[in-house]
Structures are given as C-alpha cells and as structure tokens.
PDB file of C-alpha atoms in Angstrom:
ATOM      1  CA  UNK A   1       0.000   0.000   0.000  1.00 54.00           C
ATOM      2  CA  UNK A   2       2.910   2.392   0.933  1.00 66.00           C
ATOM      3  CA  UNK A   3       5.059   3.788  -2.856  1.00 72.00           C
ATOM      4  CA  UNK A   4       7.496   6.182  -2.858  1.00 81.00           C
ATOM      5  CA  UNK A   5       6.693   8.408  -4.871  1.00 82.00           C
ATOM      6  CA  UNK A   6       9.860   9.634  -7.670  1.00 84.00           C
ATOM      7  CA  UNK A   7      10.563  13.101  -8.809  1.00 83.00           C
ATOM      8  CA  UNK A   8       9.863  12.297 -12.369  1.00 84.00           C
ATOM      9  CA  UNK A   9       6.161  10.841 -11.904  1.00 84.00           C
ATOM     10  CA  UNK A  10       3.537  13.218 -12.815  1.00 87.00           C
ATOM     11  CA  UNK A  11       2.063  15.735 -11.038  1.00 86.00           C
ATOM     12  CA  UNK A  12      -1.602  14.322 -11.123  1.00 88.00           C
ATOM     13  CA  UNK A  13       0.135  11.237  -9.246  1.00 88.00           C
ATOM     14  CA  UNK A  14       1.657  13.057  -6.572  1.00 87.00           C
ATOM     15  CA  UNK A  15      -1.843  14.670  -5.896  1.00 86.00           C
ATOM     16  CA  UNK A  16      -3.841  11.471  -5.913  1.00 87.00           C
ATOM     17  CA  UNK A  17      -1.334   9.951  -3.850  1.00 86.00           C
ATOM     18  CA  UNK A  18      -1.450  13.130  -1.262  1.00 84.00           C
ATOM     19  CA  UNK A  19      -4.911  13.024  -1.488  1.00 85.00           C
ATOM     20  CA  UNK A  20      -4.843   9.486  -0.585  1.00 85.00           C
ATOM     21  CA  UNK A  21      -2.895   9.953   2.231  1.00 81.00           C
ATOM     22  CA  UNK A  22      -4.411  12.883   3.826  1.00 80.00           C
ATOM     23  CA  UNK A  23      -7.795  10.790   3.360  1.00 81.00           C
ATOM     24  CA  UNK A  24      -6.301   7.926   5.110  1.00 83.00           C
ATOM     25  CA  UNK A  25      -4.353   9.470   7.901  1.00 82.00           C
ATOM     26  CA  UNK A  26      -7.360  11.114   9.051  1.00 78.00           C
ATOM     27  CA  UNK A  27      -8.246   7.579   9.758  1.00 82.00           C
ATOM     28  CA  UNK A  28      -5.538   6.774  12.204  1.00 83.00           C
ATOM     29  CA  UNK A  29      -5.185   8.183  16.297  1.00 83.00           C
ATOM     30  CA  UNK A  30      -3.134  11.965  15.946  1.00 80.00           C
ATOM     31  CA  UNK A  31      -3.116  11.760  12.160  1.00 78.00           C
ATOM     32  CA  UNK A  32      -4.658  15.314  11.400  1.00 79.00           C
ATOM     33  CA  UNK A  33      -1.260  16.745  12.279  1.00 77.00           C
ATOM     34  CA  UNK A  34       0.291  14.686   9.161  1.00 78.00           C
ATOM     35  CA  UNK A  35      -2.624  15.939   7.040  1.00 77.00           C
ATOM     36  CA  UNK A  36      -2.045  19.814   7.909  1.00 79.00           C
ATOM     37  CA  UNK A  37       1.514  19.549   6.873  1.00 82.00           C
ATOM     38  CA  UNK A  38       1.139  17.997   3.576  1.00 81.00           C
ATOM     39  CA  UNK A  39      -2.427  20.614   2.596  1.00 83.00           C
ATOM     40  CA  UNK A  40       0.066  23.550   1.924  1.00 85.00           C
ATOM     41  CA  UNK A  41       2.502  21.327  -0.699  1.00 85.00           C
ATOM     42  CA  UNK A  42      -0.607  19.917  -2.278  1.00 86.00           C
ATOM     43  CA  UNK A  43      -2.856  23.060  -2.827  1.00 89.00           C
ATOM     44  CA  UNK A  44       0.528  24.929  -4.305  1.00 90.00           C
ATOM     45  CA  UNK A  45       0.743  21.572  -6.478  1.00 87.00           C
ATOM     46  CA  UNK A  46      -2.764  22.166  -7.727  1.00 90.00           C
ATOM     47  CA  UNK A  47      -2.635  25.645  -8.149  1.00 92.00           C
ATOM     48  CA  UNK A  48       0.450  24.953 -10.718  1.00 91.00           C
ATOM     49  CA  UNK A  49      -1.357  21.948 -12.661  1.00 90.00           C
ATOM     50  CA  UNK A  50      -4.175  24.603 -12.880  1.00 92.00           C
ATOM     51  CA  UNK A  51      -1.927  27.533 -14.364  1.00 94.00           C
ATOM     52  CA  UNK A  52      -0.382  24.503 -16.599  1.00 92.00           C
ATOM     53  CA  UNK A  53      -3.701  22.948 -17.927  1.00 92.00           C
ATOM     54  CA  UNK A  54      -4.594  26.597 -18.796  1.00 95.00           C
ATOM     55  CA  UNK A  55      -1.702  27.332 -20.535  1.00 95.00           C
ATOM     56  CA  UNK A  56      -1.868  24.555 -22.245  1.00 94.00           C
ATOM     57  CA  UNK A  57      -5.310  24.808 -23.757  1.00 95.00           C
ATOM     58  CA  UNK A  58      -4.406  28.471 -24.366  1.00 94.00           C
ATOM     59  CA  UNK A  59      -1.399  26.906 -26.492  1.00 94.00           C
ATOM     60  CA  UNK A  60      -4.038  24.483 -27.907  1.00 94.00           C
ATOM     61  CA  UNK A  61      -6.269  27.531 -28.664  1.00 91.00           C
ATOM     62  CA  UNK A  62      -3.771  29.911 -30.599  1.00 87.00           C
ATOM     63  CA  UNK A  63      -2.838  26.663 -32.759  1.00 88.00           C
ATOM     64  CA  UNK A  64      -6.271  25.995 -33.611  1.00 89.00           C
ATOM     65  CA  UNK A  65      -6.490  30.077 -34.418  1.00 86.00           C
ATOM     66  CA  UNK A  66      -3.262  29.616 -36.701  1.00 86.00           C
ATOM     67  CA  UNK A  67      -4.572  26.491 -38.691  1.00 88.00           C
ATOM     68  CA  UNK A  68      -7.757  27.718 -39.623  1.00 88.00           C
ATOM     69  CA  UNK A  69      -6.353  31.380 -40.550  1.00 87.00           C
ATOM     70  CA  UNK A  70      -3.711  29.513 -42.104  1.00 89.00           C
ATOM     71  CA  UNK A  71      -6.747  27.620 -44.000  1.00 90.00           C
ATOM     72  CA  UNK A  72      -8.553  30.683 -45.002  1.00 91.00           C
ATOM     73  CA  UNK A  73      -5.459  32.248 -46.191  1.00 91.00           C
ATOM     74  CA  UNK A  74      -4.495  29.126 -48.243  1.00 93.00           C
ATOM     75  CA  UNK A  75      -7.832  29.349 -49.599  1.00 93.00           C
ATOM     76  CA  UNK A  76      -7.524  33.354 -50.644  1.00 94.00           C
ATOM     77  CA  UNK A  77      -4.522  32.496 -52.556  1.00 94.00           C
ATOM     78  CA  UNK A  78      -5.504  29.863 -54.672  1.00 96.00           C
ATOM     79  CA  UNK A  79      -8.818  32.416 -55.917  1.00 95.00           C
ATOM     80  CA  UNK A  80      -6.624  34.560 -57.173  1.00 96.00           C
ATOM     81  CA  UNK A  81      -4.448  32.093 -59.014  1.00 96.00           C
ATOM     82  CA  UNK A  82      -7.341  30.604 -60.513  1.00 96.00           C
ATOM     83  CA  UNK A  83      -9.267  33.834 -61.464  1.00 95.00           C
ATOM     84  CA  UNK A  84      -5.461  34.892 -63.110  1.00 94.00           C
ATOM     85  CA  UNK A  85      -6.022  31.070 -65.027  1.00 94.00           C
ATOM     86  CA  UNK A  86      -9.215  32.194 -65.918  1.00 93.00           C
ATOM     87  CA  UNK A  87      -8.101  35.714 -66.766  1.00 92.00           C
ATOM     88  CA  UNK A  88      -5.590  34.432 -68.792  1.00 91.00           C
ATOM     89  CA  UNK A  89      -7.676  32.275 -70.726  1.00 91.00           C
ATOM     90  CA  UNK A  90      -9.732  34.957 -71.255  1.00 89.00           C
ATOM     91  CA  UNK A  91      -7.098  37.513 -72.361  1.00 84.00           C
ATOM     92  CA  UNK A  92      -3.853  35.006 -73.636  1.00 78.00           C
ATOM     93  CA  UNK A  93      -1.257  37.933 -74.199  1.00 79.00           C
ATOM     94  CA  UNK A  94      -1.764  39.450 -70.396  1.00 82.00           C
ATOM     95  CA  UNK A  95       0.506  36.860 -68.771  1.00 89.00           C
ATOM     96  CA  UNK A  96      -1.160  37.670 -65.431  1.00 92.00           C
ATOM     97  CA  UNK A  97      -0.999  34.363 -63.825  1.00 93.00           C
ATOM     98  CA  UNK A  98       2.764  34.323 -64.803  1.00 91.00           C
ATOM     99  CA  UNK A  99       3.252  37.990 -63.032  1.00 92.00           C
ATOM    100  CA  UNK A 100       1.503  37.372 -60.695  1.00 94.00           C
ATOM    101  CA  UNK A 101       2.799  34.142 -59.465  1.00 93.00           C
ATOM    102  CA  UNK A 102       6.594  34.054 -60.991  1.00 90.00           C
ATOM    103  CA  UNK A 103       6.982  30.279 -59.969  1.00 88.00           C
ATOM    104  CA  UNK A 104       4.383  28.976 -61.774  1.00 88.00           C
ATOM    105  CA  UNK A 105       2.110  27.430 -58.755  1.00 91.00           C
ATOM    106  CA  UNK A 106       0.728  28.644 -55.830  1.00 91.00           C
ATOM    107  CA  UNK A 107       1.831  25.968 -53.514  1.00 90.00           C
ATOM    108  CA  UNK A 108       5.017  27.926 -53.235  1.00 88.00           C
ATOM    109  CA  UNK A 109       3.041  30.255 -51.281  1.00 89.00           C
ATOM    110  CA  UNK A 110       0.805  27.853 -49.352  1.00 88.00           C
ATOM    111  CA  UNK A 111       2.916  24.897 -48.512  1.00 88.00           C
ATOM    112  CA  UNK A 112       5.389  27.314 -46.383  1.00 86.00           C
ATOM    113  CA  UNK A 113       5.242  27.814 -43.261  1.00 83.00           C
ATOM    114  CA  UNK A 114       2.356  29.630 -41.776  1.00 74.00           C
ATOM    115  CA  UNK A 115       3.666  31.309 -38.649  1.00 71.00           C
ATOM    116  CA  UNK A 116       7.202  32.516 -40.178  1.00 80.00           C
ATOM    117  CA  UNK A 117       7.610  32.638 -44.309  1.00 88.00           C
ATOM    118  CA  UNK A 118       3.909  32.341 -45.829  1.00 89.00           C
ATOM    119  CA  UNK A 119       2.852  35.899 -44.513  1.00 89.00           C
ATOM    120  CA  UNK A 120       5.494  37.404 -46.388  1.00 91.00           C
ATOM    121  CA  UNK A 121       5.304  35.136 -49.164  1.00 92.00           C
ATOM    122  CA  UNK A 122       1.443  36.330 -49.352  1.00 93.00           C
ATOM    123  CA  UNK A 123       2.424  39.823 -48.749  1.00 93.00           C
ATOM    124  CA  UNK A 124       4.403  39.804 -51.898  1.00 94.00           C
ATOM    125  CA  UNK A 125       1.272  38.540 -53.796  1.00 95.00           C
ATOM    126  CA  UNK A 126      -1.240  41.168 -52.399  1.00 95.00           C
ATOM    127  CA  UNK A 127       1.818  43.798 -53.520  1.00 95.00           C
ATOM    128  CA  UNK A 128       1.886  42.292 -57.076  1.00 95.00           C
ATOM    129  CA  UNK A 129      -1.833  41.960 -57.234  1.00 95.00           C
ATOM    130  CA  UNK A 130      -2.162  45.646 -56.198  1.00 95.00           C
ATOM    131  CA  UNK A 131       0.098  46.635 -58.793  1.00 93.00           C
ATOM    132  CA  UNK A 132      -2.616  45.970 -61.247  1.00 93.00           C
ATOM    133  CA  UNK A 133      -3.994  48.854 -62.849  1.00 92.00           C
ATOM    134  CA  UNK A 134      -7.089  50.390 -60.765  1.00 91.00           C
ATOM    135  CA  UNK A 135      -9.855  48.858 -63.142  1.00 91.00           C
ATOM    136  CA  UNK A 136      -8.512  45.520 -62.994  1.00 92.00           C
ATOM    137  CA  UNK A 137     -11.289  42.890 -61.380  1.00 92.00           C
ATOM    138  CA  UNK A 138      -8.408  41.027 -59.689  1.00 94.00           C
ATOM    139  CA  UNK A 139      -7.227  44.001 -57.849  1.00 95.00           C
ATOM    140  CA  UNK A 140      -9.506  44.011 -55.215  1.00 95.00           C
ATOM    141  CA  UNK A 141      -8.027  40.131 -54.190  1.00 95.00           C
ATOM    142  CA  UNK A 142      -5.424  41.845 -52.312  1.00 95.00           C
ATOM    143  CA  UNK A 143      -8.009  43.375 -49.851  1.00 93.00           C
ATOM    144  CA  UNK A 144      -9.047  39.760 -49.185  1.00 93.00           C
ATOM    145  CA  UNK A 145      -5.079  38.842 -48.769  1.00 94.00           C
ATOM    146  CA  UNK A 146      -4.151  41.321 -46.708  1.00 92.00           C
ATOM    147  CA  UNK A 147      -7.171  40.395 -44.274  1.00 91.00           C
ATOM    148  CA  UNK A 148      -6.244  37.241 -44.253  1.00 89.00           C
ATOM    149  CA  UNK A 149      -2.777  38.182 -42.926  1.00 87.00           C
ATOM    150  CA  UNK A 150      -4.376  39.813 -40.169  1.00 81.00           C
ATOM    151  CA  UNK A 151      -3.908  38.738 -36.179  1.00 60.00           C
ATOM    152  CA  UNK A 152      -3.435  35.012 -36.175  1.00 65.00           C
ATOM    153  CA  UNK A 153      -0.123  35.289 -38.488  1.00 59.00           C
ATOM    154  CA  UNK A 154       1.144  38.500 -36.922  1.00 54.00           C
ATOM    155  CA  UNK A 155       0.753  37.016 -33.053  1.00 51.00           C
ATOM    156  CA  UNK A 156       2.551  33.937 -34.274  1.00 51.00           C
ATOM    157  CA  UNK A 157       5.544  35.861 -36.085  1.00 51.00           C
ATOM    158  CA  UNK A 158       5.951  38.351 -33.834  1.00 47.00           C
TER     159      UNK A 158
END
C-alpha cells in the first residue's frame, strides 16, 4: 500500500497519492497533524497543474487560431491564381498568372510555413496583385489577402 513516490512521476500522481494519504491518515489516532503539513505542498501543487492545464489549452487555442487562418489564407490564394487562369484564358497575351505568381504554382506560397515565411510570401502577392492597374477585377483580391494576414499570423511571427 505504501510507494514512494519519484521526482519524475507526474504531477496528477503526486496529488492522488497526497490526497490518498491525507484521506487515510485522518483515519488513524493523531493523524490530522500529518494531514495539515502535507495541505500547503498539495494546494501549491494544484494551483500549478491549474496555471499549466490553462496554458496549455491556451497553447491548444492559438494553434487551432493559426490552422484555420492559415486555412482561409491558403484558400484566398488559390482564388486569385485561378481567377489569373481564368483571366488568362480569357485575355492570352496578359501573362497575369505568370506575373503574378513568378513560380508557376501557388503551392510555393501555401505549402510554407504559416507562422514565419507564408505571410510574407502572401504579402508579396497582395503587392503584385495591387500593382494591377485600378480597373482591374483582380485588384480588389489583395483586400481579401491582406485580411487574411491579419492577427493570427502576426501574433505567431511576432
């Protein structure tokens, strides 16, 4: 019944087992002064699994956040590389989808990383796309690239 308890178990162990023995030693003649010493160790215990647990579904949170921005953003760029297809296809000698994305693909863009080089990457794109003239039905894309670039990616980078 009695385990020594190691330095490297985990904390929820260490707080069943204190629980368990400040249950217990209740039980026994002149226990309660074993229980009051080991109260102040375990509620300090608890109050760090707490503040752990809650940083860790914070964590948990702002990784969820980044995917799904990440997602949306992924999303933003391939509609303007297949609106430049289709305005290429309309209009053969424009070239846009070729200015517009110099490497030929968009997964240059979305298969980098999302917290460190995509937002730049996609910054680029909303600067070329913006560099269409003022009439152009693509240019307002960069609106919806730059949005996408928003909070999520800037909290992660920075």
């Amino acid at each position: 019944m009695a385990e020594m308890l190691r330095d490297i178990e985990s904390s929820e162990k260490h707080l069943a087992a204190a629980r368990r023995h400040g249950r217990l030693v209740h039980r026994i003649r002149d226990g309660a002064a074993y229980a009051a010493r080991l109260d102040e160790p375990r509620q300090r215990l608890e109050a760090r699994l707490g503040a752990r647990q809650t940083a860790e579904a914070a964590l948990e949170d702002a990784r969820d956040d980044l995917y799904l921005a990440d997602f949306e953003l992924d999303n933003s760029v391939r509609t303007v590389f297949e609106r430049a297809s289709q305005a290429d296809r309309d209009a053969m000698a424009e070239r846009l989808r070729a200015r517009l994305f110099p490497h030929g693909k968009f997964t240059a863009i979305t298969l980098a990383s999302a917290g460190t080089a995509e937002p730049d990457l996609v910054e680029q794109l909303a600067a070329r796309v913006e560099s269409l003239p003022e009439a152009h039905p693509l240019r307002p894309l960069a609106a919806d690239l730059r949005a996408g670039l928003a909070a999520p990616f800037r909290r992660a980078a920075g």
